[in-house]
XYZ file of N, CA, C and O in Angstrom:
856
model
N 127.975 17.387 104.232
C 127.062 17.690 105.338
C 127.859 18.085 106.573
O 127.549 19.067 107.253
N 128.899 17.318 106.856
C 129.709 17.586 108.048
C 130.341 18.974 107.985
O 130.341 19.713 108.966
N 130.849 19.345 106.839
C 131.474 20.674 106.682
C 130.432 21.786 106.776
O 130.670 22.831 107.372
N 129.278 21.566 106.167
C 128.229 22.580 106.185
C 127.716 22.842 107.603
O 127.350 23.960 107.951
N 127.701 21.800 108.437
C 127.206 21.939 109.803
C 128.096 22.829 110.667
O 127.677 23.291 111.725
N 129.320 23.068 110.218
C 130.215 23.947 110.977
C 129.852 25.422 110.781
O 130.295 26.279 111.540
N 129.052 25.704 109.771
C 128.735 27.093 109.441
C 127.614 27.643 110.326
O 126.771 26.903 110.816
N 127.638 28.923 110.498
C 126.692 29.603 111.374
C 125.245 29.405 110.930
O 124.928 29.523 109.752
N 124.382 29.097 111.885
C 122.935 28.938 111.695
C 122.543 27.706 110.884
O 121.360 27.485 110.631
N 123.506 26.890 110.458
C 123.181 25.713 109.650
C 122.845 24.539 110.560
O 123.573 24.237 111.500
N 121.711 23.880 110.292
C 121.297 22.719 111.083
C 121.135 21.510 110.170
O 121.025 21.642 108.944
N 121.077 20.325 110.773
C 120.888 19.105 109.998
C 119.519 19.115 109.311
O 119.351 18.620 108.199
N 118.546 19.722 109.987
C 117.195 19.829 109.426
C 117.209 20.670 108.137
O 116.582 20.315 107.132
N 117.942 21.771 108.163
C 118.043 22.633 106.983
C 118.733 21.893 105.837
O 118.291 21.956 104.681
N 119.799 21.188 106.145
C 120.536 20.454 105.112
C 119.674 19.346 104.512
O 119.747 19.072 103.314
N 118.846 18.716 105.348
C 117.947 17.681 104.822
C 116.922 18.298 103.876
O 116.618 17.742 102.820
N 116.407 19.467 104.239
C 115.437 20.164 103.393
C 116.046 20.473 102.023
O 115.411 20.264 100.979
N 117.286 20.972 102.035
C 117.969 21.292 100.774
C 118.238 20.015 99.966
O 118.135 20.010 98.733
N 118.587 18.946 100.688
C 118.862 17.663 100.042
C 117.601 17.106 99.355
O 117.643 16.638 98.219
N 116.470 17.213 100.048
C 115.193 16.737 99.487
C 114.856 17.515 98.213
O 114.432 16.937 97.202
N 115.066 18.837 98.269
C 114.777 19.688 97.108
C 115.634 19.284 95.902
O 115.121 19.129 94.787
N 116.936 19.079 96.127
C 117.837 18.723 95.013
C 117.540 17.315 94.508
O 117.650 17.040 93.306
N 117.142 16.399 95.407
C 116.825 15.027 94.997
C 115.585 15.011 94.098
O 115.549 14.316 93.074
N 114.585 15.799 94.486
C 113.357 15.852 93.688
C 113.613 16.473 92.318
O 113.025 16.050 91.320
N 114.486 17.472 92.284
C 114.825 18.093 90.993
C 115.521 17.089 90.084
O 115.388 17.152 88.864
N 116.282 16.180 90.702
C 116.986 15.152 89.924
C 116.100 13.924 89.705
O 116.567 12.895 89.201
N 114.827 14.059 90.124
C 113.840 12.978 89.991
C 114.294 11.705 90.707
O 114.184 10.592 90.188
N 114.814 11.897 91.925
C 115.236 10.765 92.750
C 114.431 10.765 94.041
O 113.926 11.793 94.474
N 114.314 9.579 94.652
C 113.570 9.457 95.904
C 114.501 9.790 97.081
O 115.472 9.079 97.314
N 114.227 10.860 97.852
C 115.114 11.250 98.956
C 114.882 10.418 100.213
O 113.809 9.839 100.406
N 115.890 10.362 101.060
C 115.754 9.721 102.368
C 114.834 10.570 103.238
O 114.834 11.802 103.137
N 114.100 9.921 104.133
C 113.344 10.648 105.146
C 114.360 11.269 106.118
O 115.512 10.816 106.202
N 113.927 12.281 106.868
C 114.860 12.983 107.774
C 115.516 12.027 108.766
O 116.718 12.103 109.010
N 114.740 11.117 109.340
C 115.294 10.199 110.338
C 116.423 9.344 109.752
O 117.473 9.172 110.360
N 116.196 8.831 108.545
C 117.218 8.021 107.880
C 118.428 8.876 107.531
O 119.583 8.447 107.687
N 118.180 10.074 107.053
C 119.243 11.024 106.696
C 120.136 11.284 107.916
O 121.366 11.228 107.827
N 119.504 11.545 109.070
C 120.244 11.828 110.300
C 121.020 10.599 110.772
O 122.173 10.698 111.208
N 120.388 9.424 110.669
C 121.055 8.182 111.087
C 122.281 7.899 110.222
O 123.333 7.510 110.728
N 122.131 8.098 108.908
C 123.256 7.829 107.994
C 124.403 8.820 108.218
O 125.569 8.454 108.126
N 124.059 10.067 108.530
C 125.122 11.026 108.839
C 125.852 10.599 110.113
O 127.082 10.645 110.200
N 125.073 10.176 111.127
C 125.669 9.729 112.394
C 126.595 8.542 112.184
O 127.686 8.471 112.766
N 126.180 7.605 111.318
C 127.011 6.431 111.014
C 128.301 6.847 110.303
O 129.382 6.319 110.577
N 128.176 7.804 109.392
C 129.345 8.305 108.666
C 130.347 8.945 109.628
O 131.543 8.677 109.581
N 129.815 9.804 110.518
C 130.672 10.499 111.475
C 131.380 9.511 112.395
O 132.559 9.667 112.709
N 130.655 8.474 112.800
C 131.235 7.473 113.696
C 132.266 6.621 112.958
O 133.340 6.322 113.494
N 131.965 6.239 111.741
C 132.858 5.391 110.956
C 134.212 6.057 110.728
O 135.258 5.433 110.837
N 134.174 7.347 110.405
C 135.417 8.067 110.125
C 135.935 8.821 111.350
O 136.813 9.679 111.245
N 135.338 8.482 112.512
C 135.759 9.070 113.782
C 135.775 10.601 113.743
O 136.677 11.251 114.263
N 134.768 11.159 113.096
C 134.642 12.608 113.042
C 133.970 13.094 114.316
O 133.039 12.469 114.812
N 134.449 14.191 114.840
C 133.768 14.757 116.005
C 132.473 15.391 115.525
O 132.408 15.955 114.443
N 131.438 15.272 116.317
C 130.169 15.897 115.944
C 130.338 17.404 115.945
O 131.120 17.951 116.732
N 129.640 18.112 115.081
C 129.800 19.559 114.984
C 129.539 20.256 116.310
O 128.684 19.835 117.081
N 130.301 21.301 116.560
C 130.100 22.097 117.764
C 128.714 22.726 117.757
O 128.238 23.176 116.730
N 128.078 22.760 118.925
C 126.776 23.403 119.010
C 126.932 24.917 118.903
O 126.020 25.611 118.517
N 128.113 25.410 119.281
C 128.355 26.846 119.218
C 128.865 27.220 117.834
O 129.569 26.449 117.196
N 128.521 28.400 117.384
C 128.984 28.893 116.093
C 129.766 30.188 116.308
O 129.588 30.866 117.325
N 130.621 30.580 115.363
C 131.416 31.810 115.515
C 130.538 33.034 115.734
O 129.526 33.210 115.055
N 130.909 33.856 116.693
C 130.203 35.109 116.930
C 128.849 34.968 117.583
O 128.115 35.939 117.703
N 128.519 33.775 118.044
C 127.182 33.535 118.574
C 127.077 33.886 120.062
O 126.119 34.532 120.488
N 128.051 33.445 120.857
C 127.947 33.576 122.317
C 129.250 34.079 122.944
O 130.345 33.704 122.520
N 129.099 34.940 123.964
C 130.223 35.293 124.835
C 129.809 34.924 126.248
O 128.791 35.400 126.748
N 130.555 34.023 126.881
C 130.268 33.590 128.238
C 131.117 34.409 129.210
O 132.303 34.636 128.962
N 130.509 34.857 130.301
C 131.204 35.769 131.217
C 131.054 35.322 132.671
O 130.047 34.728 133.054
N 132.064 35.644 133.472
C 132.044 35.240 134.873
C 133.144 35.974 135.643
O 134.068 36.529 135.044
N 133.017 35.969 136.966
C 134.111 36.402 137.837
C 134.847 35.150 138.282
O 134.215 34.152 138.640
N 136.170 35.186 138.286
C 136.951 34.043 138.749
C 136.823 33.917 140.263
O 136.669 34.906 140.974
N 136.884 32.678 140.746
C 136.790 32.466 142.184
C 138.062 32.889 142.910
O 138.046 33.246 144.083
N 139.186 32.849 142.193
C 140.467 33.226 142.780
C 140.740 34.706 142.523
O 140.388 35.225 141.465
N 141.361 35.377 143.467
C 141.673 36.798 143.300
C 143.178 37.020 143.270
O 143.957 36.166 143.707
N 143.581 38.166 142.758
C 144.961 38.635 142.829
C 144.962 39.839 143.763
O 143.947 40.150 144.383
N 146.073 40.527 143.841
C 146.115 41.703 144.718
C 147.150 42.705 144.240
O 148.070 42.363 143.484
N 146.961 43.949 144.667
C 147.971 44.982 144.457
C 148.385 45.478 145.843
O 147.652 45.326 146.818
N 149.564 46.070 145.904
C 150.110 46.469 147.205
C 150.109 47.980 147.361
O 150.527 48.705 146.458
N 149.617 48.443 148.495
C 149.631 49.873 148.815
C 151.076 50.286 149.094
O 151.733 49.725 149.974
N 151.587 51.271 148.339
C 152.984 51.698 148.477
C 153.285 52.238 149.878
O 154.390 52.083 150.387
N 152.312 52.890 150.475
C 152.533 53.543 151.774
C 152.420 52.561 152.935
O 153.330 52.434 153.766
N 151.298 51.838 152.996
C 151.040 50.958 154.138
C 151.509 49.518 153.932
O 151.649 48.763 154.892
N 151.730 49.147 152.670
C 152.105 47.763 152.381
C 150.913 46.822 152.399
O 151.061 45.602 152.266
N 149.714 47.376 152.545
C 148.489 46.575 152.605
C 148.206 45.892 151.270
O 148.417 46.460 150.199
N 147.745 44.646 151.339
C 147.358 43.898 150.147
C 145.899 44.221 149.806
O 144.988 43.942 150.592
N 145.679 44.830 148.641
C 144.332 45.196 148.210
C 143.849 44.160 147.194
O 144.506 43.938 146.181
N 142.707 43.504 147.456
C 142.242 42.454 146.538
C 141.854 42.981 145.163
O 141.319 44.083 145.034
N 142.150 42.185 144.134
C 141.774 42.509 142.755
C 140.965 41.336 142.216
O 141.421 40.186 142.249
N 139.754 41.624 141.750
C 138.835 40.585 141.284
C 138.969 40.402 139.776
O 139.079 41.374 139.022
N 138.942 39.157 139.335
C 139.265 38.837 137.944
C 138.022 38.506 137.114
O 137.283 37.557 137.414
N 137.795 39.288 136.073
C 136.688 39.078 135.135
C 137.186 38.220 133.973
O 138.281 38.439 133.446
N 136.375 37.237 133.587
C 136.710 36.359 132.459
C 135.586 36.396 131.428
O 134.411 36.261 131.776
N 135.936 36.589 130.161
C 134.982 36.455 129.055
C 135.547 35.427 128.086
O 136.753 35.441 127.810
N 134.707 34.528 127.594
C 135.189 33.474 126.696
C 134.288 33.333 125.478
O 133.065 33.463 125.577
N 134.909 33.081 124.323
C 134.180 32.798 123.085
C 134.233 31.286 122.872
O 135.314 30.748 122.613
N 133.106 30.570 123.008
C 133.103 29.108 122.953
C 133.694 28.511 121.681
O 134.361 27.487 121.741
N 133.438 29.129 120.535
C 133.878 28.522 119.278
C 135.399 28.547 119.132
O 136.030 27.544 118.859
N 135.990 29.716 119.342
C 137.439 29.844 119.167
C 138.221 29.564 120.437
O 139.426 29.355 120.391
N 137.524 29.583 121.589
C 138.146 29.424 122.900
C 139.057 30.591 123.267
O 139.882 30.490 124.174
N 138.932 31.685 122.543
C 139.666 32.891 122.937
C 139.034 33.441 124.203
O 137.839 33.264 124.435
N 139.833 34.114 125.024
C 139.268 34.693 126.239
C 139.836 36.078 126.498
O 140.859 36.474 125.937
N 139.122 36.800 127.349
C 139.552 38.129 127.786
C 139.554 38.120 129.308
O 138.617 37.617 129.937
N 140.623 38.664 129.899
C 140.770 38.667 131.352
C 141.176 40.068 131.807
O 142.048 40.691 131.200
N 140.529 40.559 132.861
C 140.877 41.883 133.394
C 140.599 41.919 134.894
O 139.644 41.309 135.382
N 141.442 42.647 135.628
C 141.298 42.778 137.079
C 140.574 44.077 137.427
O 140.788 45.114 136.788
N 139.748 44.016 138.470
C 139.020 45.183 138.984
C 139.130 45.208 140.505
O 139.363 44.170 141.137
N 138.913 46.374 141.079
C 139.008 46.516 142.537
C 137.726 46.102 143.255
O 137.690 46.014 144.480
N 136.648 45.856 142.490
C 135.407 45.384 143.082
C 134.618 44.620 142.017
O 135.032 44.554 140.857
N 133.510 44.030 142.432
C 132.661 43.294 141.500
C 131.297 43.978 141.353
O 130.280 43.333 141.113
N 131.304 45.301 141.485
C 130.067 46.065 141.390
C 129.615 46.208 139.936
O 130.358 45.895 139.000
N 128.411 46.731 139.758
C 127.800 46.841 138.432
C 128.670 47.621 137.436
O 128.818 47.211 136.291
N 129.263 48.724 137.896
C 130.078 49.546 136.992
C 131.264 48.753 136.454
O 131.582 48.805 135.256
N 131.907 47.995 137.320
C 133.054 47.174 136.897
C 132.591 46.087 135.934
O 133.247 45.807 134.927
N 131.455 45.470 136.242
C 130.889 44.413 135.401
C 130.594 44.917 133.991
O 130.955 44.281 132.997
N 129.964 46.090 133.889
C 129.627 46.656 132.582
C 130.878 47.100 131.834
O 131.009 46.876 130.629
N 131.804 47.729 132.552
C 133.067 48.167 131.944
C 133.835 46.972 131.384
O 134.388 47.034 130.280
N 133.836 45.886 132.125
C 134.535 44.676 131.693
C 133.964 44.157 130.379
O 134.706 43.738 129.481
N 132.632 44.184 130.249
C 131.996 43.745 129.000
C 132.434 44.613 127.823
O 132.768 44.100 126.753
N 132.426 45.917 128.026
C 132.799 46.852 126.950
C 134.244 46.625 126.529
O 134.564 46.595 125.330
N 135.125 46.437 127.507
C 136.534 46.171 127.203
C 136.696 44.840 126.459
O 137.534 44.720 125.569
N 135.879 43.850 126.830
C 135.935 42.555 126.144
C 135.469 42.693 124.688
O 136.083 42.131 123.777
N 134.385 43.452 124.470
C 133.915 43.703 123.101
C 135.021 44.352 122.269
O 135.254 43.973 121.120
N 135.679 45.337 122.855
C 136.754 46.037 122.151
C 137.911 45.085 121.844
O 138.498 45.129 120.761
N 138.233 44.233 122.790
C 139.343 43.290 122.614
C 139.038 42.287 121.503
O 139.882 42.017 120.645
N 137.814 41.743 121.519
C 137.428 40.751 120.513
C 137.112 41.383 119.161
O 137.035 40.699 118.151
N 136.890 42.693 119.162
C 136.611 43.381 117.910
C 135.177 43.240 117.446
O 134.881 43.335 116.254
N 134.255 43.011 118.375
C 132.852 42.886 117.996
C 132.004 42.434 119.164
O 132.517 42.160 120.256
N 130.705 42.337 118.912
C 129.738 41.936 119.944
C 129.042 40.660 119.488
O 128.588 40.571 118.353
N 128.971 39.682 120.371
C 128.297 38.427 120.023
C 126.779 38.612 120.053
O 126.278 39.581 120.608
N 126.066 37.660 119.472
C 124.607 37.734 119.443
C 124.014 37.560 120.837
O 122.965 38.121 121.157
N 124.702 36.765 121.673
C 124.178 36.430 122.999
C 125.264 36.528 124.066
O 126.421 36.194 123.805
N 124.873 36.982 125.270
C 125.753 37.004 126.435
C 125.221 35.972 127.430
O 124.025 35.946 127.704
N 126.103 35.144 127.946
C 125.687 34.144 128.927
C 126.454 34.380 130.230
O 127.585 33.938 130.383
N 125.839 35.120 131.176
C 126.488 35.370 132.468
C 126.065 34.334 133.499
O 125.073 33.639 133.329
N 126.850 34.254 134.569
C 126.439 33.452 135.708
C 125.312 34.218 136.407
O 125.102 35.396 136.143
N 124.610 33.550 137.293
C 123.516 34.226 138.000
C 124.038 35.023 139.190
O 123.767 34.702 140.342
N 124.834 36.045 138.911
C 125.369 36.892 139.970
C 124.590 38.199 140.022
O 124.020 38.631 139.035
N 124.588 38.829 141.189
C 123.726 39.990 141.411
C 124.043 41.184 140.510
O 123.166 41.976 140.200
N 125.295 41.310 140.076
C 125.631 42.455 139.227
C 124.955 42.360 137.863
O 124.761 43.359 137.189
N 124.611 41.142 137.443
C 123.971 40.991 136.141
C 122.536 40.536 136.218
O 121.694 40.955 135.436
N 122.247 39.657 137.179
C 120.922 39.071 137.284
C 120.378 39.300 138.689
O 120.948 38.838 139.664
N 119.274 40.036 138.789
C 118.690 40.339 140.090
C 118.056 39.102 140.708
O 118.251 38.788 141.869
N 117.277 38.368 139.893
C 116.578 37.193 140.409
C 116.554 36.110 139.343
O 116.088 36.327 138.228
N 117.097 34.948 139.692
C 117.112 33.833 138.750
C 115.831 33.031 138.890
O 115.456 32.625 139.980
N 115.138 32.847 137.786
C 113.894 32.093 137.801
C 113.941 31.019 136.735
O 114.696 31.116 135.764
N 113.116 29.993 136.915
C 113.094 28.894 135.955
C 112.623 29.374 134.583
O 113.170 29.007 133.552
N 111.591 30.215 134.562
C 111.020 30.650 133.291
C 111.813 31.790 132.668
O 112.230 31.736 131.527
N 112.028 32.854 133.453
C 112.730 34.027 132.911
C 113.388 34.796 134.047
O 112.744 35.157 135.021
N 114.693 35.041 133.930
C 115.421 35.739 134.981
C 115.175 37.236 134.906
O 114.942 37.793 133.827
N 115.232 37.888 136.065
C 115.082 39.339 136.122
C 116.470 39.957 136.046
O 117.329 39.692 136.892
N 116.699 40.755 135.028
C 118.027 41.311 134.783
C 118.228 42.649 135.478
O 117.289 43.430 135.641
N 119.470 42.913 135.857
C 119.852 44.225 136.348
C 119.561 45.234 135.236
O 119.907 45.015 134.073
N 118.920 46.353 135.583
C 118.483 47.315 134.570
C 119.644 47.872 133.747
O 119.559 47.989 132.526
N 120.745 48.205 134.426
C 121.907 48.756 133.707
C 122.487 47.724 132.737
O 122.913 48.060 131.631
N 122.474 46.463 133.149
C 122.987 45.385 132.300
C 122.087 45.207 131.077
O 122.559 45.014 129.956
N 120.783 45.290 131.299
C 119.828 45.181 130.191
C 120.015 46.326 129.204
O 119.962 46.144 127.989
N 120.255 47.538 129.733
C 120.464 48.705 128.868
C 121.743 48.556 128.048
O 121.795 48.951 126.885
N 122.784 47.977 128.664
C 124.029 47.740 127.921
C 123.768 46.785 126.757
O 124.230 47.012 125.634
N 122.995 45.729 127.019
C 122.670 44.756 125.973
C 121.853 45.405 124.860
O 122.097 45.165 123.669
N 120.900 46.257 125.241
C 120.087 46.954 124.248
C 120.958 47.862 123.376
O 120.779 47.932 122.155
N 121.890 48.557 124.028
C 122.764 49.483 123.307
C 123.620 48.743 122.273
O 123.793 49.208 121.143
N 124.131 47.579 122.669
C 124.997 46.814 121.764
C 124.223 45.813 120.913
O 124.805 45.014 120.184
N 122.888 45.835 121.041
C 122.016 44.974 120.242
C 122.361 43.496 120.411
O 122.512 42.750 119.427
N 122.512 43.103 121.655
C 122.749 41.698 121.965
C 121.707 41.250 122.977
O 120.905 42.051 123.450
N 121.690 39.972 123.279
C 120.688 39.398 124.174
C 121.386 38.703 125.343
O 122.397 38.033 125.152
N 120.833 38.869 126.558
C 121.402 38.233 127.745
C 120.585 36.993 128.081
O 119.374 37.063 128.264
N 121.260 35.856 128.157
C 120.600 34.598 128.527
C 121.374 34.005 129.700
O 122.358 33.287 129.499
N 120.972 34.308 130.943
C 121.702 33.814 132.116
C 121.723 32.291 132.174
O 120.758 31.629 131.786
N 122.846 31.738 132.655
C 122.906 30.291 132.849
C 122.015 29.932 134.022
O 121.789 30.746 134.917
N 121.499 28.713 134.027
C 120.603 28.285 135.094
C 121.375 28.088 136.397
O 122.550 27.767 136.381
N 120.694 28.283 137.504
C 121.321 28.119 138.811
C 121.830 26.693 138.968
O 121.125 25.736 138.677
N 123.074 26.562 139.421
C 123.733 25.271 139.637
C 123.771 24.428 138.368
O 123.695 23.207 138.411
N 123.882 25.086 137.218
C 124.004 24.364 135.954
C 125.244 24.865 135.208
O 125.143 25.545 134.181
N 126.470 24.549 135.693
C 127.690 25.047 135.055
C 127.855 24.598 133.612
O 128.548 25.243 132.835
N 127.181 23.502 133.221
C 127.295 23.028 131.850
C 126.608 23.959 130.866
O 126.811 23.868 129.659
N 125.742 24.849 131.370
C 125.128 25.858 130.499
C 126.199 26.831 130.006
O 126.010 27.518 129.019
N 127.284 26.914 130.727
C 128.325 27.906 130.450
C 129.693 27.221 130.484
O 130.592 27.633 131.207
N 129.899 26.160 129.691
C 131.117 25.362 129.803
C 132.390 26.098 129.434
O 133.441 25.851 130.004
N 132.337 27.011 128.448
C 133.563 27.675 128.020
C 134.074 28.645 129.071
O 135.266 28.737 129.326
N 133.152 29.414 129.678
C 133.571 30.333 130.725
C 134.079 29.558 131.926
O 135.095 29.908 132.526
N 133.369 28.483 132.288
C 133.815 27.670 133.419
C 135.200 27.103 133.123
O 136.080 27.109 133.964
N 135.380 26.602 131.886
C 136.678 26.058 131.508
C 137.745 27.130 131.442
O 138.870 26.937 131.892
N 137.387 28.298 130.876
C 138.351 29.383 130.754
C 138.709 29.977 132.104
O 139.820 30.436 132.308
N 137.740 29.971 133.037
C 138.036 30.457 134.386
C 139.122 29.584 135.007
O 140.094 30.077 135.567
N 138.948 28.267 134.878
C 139.956 27.351 135.415
C 141.284 27.498 134.703
O 142.345 27.495 135.327
N 141.223 27.628 133.382
C 142.446 27.770 132.588
C 143.166 29.068 132.925
O 144.380 29.095 133.095
N 142.397 30.159 133.030
C 142.986 31.451 133.385
C 143.577 31.414 134.787
O 144.630 32.009 135.054
N 142.897 30.685 135.674
C 143.393 30.557 137.044
C 144.756 29.879 137.060
O 145.652 30.269 137.805
N 144.882 28.855 136.218
C 146.155 28.121 136.175
C 147.232 28.885 135.425
O 148.376 28.976 135.864
N 146.877 29.418 134.258
C 147.872 30.022 133.381
C 148.200 31.479 133.717
O 149.312 31.934 133.460
N 147.238 32.205 134.241
C 147.449 33.630 134.500
C 147.512 33.926 135.992
O 148.522 34.408 136.504
N 146.427 33.592 136.700
C 146.350 33.954 138.118
C 147.462 33.282 138.931
O 148.156 33.933 139.704
N 147.635 31.973 138.725
C 148.674 31.254 139.479
C 150.065 31.765 139.118
O 150.934 31.911 139.985
N 150.260 32.062 137.828
C 151.576 32.532 137.376
C 151.923 33.902 137.960
O 153.100 34.238 138.117
N 150.898 34.698 138.288
C 151.128 36.056 138.790
C 150.930 36.154 140.310
O 150.883 37.259 140.849
N 150.828 35.012 140.978
C 150.531 35.026 142.419
C 151.604 35.762 143.236
O 151.306 36.321 144.283
N 152.845 35.766 142.739
C 153.926 36.429 143.480
C 154.329 37.769 142.862
O 155.300 38.387 143.306
N 153.586 38.179 141.813
C 153.915 39.462 141.162
C 153.613 40.614 142.112
O 152.577 40.641 142.770
N 154.521 41.562 142.185
C 154.343 42.708 143.078
C 153.951 43.921 142.245
O 154.771 44.520 141.570
N 152.672 44.264 142.285
C 152.161 45.402 141.530
C 151.608 46.437 142.511
O 150.973 46.081 143.512
N 151.854 47.719 142.206
C 151.425 48.779 143.111
C 150.224 49.561 142.587
O 149.746 50.472 143.241
N 149.780 49.199 141.381
C 148.640 49.904 140.796
C 147.853 48.928 139.936
O 148.424 47.995 139.350
N 146.549 49.121 139.839
C 145.692 48.231 139.054
C 146.110 48.209 137.586
O 146.095 47.159 136.943
N 146.509 49.360 137.065
C 146.958 49.439 135.665
C 148.172 48.556 135.431
O 148.284 47.864 134.417
N 149.073 48.561 136.398
C 150.292 47.746 136.311
C 149.939 46.256 136.335
O 150.489 45.461 135.571
N 149.005 45.876 137.210
C 148.578 44.484 137.295
C 147.916 44.048 135.995
O 148.207 42.960 135.467
N 147.046 44.893 135.459
C 146.365 44.532 134.215
C 147.322 44.448 133.035
O 147.132 43.615 132.142
N 148.337 45.274 133.018
C 149.330 45.196 131.958
C 150.021 43.836 131.973
O 150.245 43.208 130.934
N 150.315 43.360 133.178
C 150.937 42.045 133.338
C 149.980 40.942 132.904
O 150.368 39.981 132.238
N 148.699 41.099 133.265
C 147.670 40.127 132.864
C 147.521 40.096 131.349
O 147.469 39.025 130.729
N 147.480 41.280 130.722
C 147.279 41.363 129.273
C 148.431 40.704 128.505
O 148.224 40.097 127.453
N 149.638 40.822 129.025
C 150.794 40.206 128.381
C 150.645 38.676 128.383
O 150.897 38.001 127.385
N 150.227 38.137 129.528
C 149.997 36.699 129.652
C 148.833 36.266 128.768
O 148.864 35.228 128.104
N 147.781 37.075 128.764
C 146.581 36.780 127.976
C 146.906 36.709 126.492
O 146.460 35.783 125.798
N 147.664 37.655 126.015
C 148.039 37.697 124.601
C 148.834 36.449 124.215
O 148.634 35.863 123.151
N 149.705 36.046 125.117
C 150.527 34.851 124.889
C 149.639 33.602 124.773
O 149.816 32.787 123.867
N 148.659 33.492 125.664
C 147.762 32.318 125.661
C 146.864 32.325 124.430
O 146.733 31.303 123.742
N 146.252 33.452 124.106
C 145.352 33.520 122.946
C 146.091 33.298 121.638
O 145.552 32.697 120.714
N 147.317 33.811 121.562
C 148.120 33.592 120.349
C 148.452 32.125 120.165
O 148.377 31.600 119.058
């Protein structure tokens, strides 16, 4: 049961249904669902097994802008130009994608998603963004109003956008965790890097990213 629960779309309810079917075929009296669930919980606790992850492979990609920024330097004036950091995280594998942009506008947000899909080699069933204006126009308790371009991107890639609730970071724990991790491992490590072009900065970021994901 514990191993089966790690598989995509498999629930304890489904496993109980299959168990009842096989028990009846063997002419045995099956446990009720409540007892079945309790006995599994006791087994997991006895052998100190971690409960199965709620996330499954390929199910969700969590996305956010990091609170910390990097910068590139203007060769002529020496001016520090801010670079905003996009983070995408896959909860099951904890792999992440990080890229710097010169702004946090809709075009950068959508481009970042496409680059993340390409990096991960596929599109997850669901996207979980923070309630930021580039992705979500209005956050509501019942149903959030999505940015039209963002909705069209989701339609094109046949995925679904489920914004995290306002002030509910636990709805998006992997991105929140990866943002902090990326801040420590990538952003902090590159705080003194002198880059004169966004491409150069991203190349440095990608090298660090590859090292962390590997």
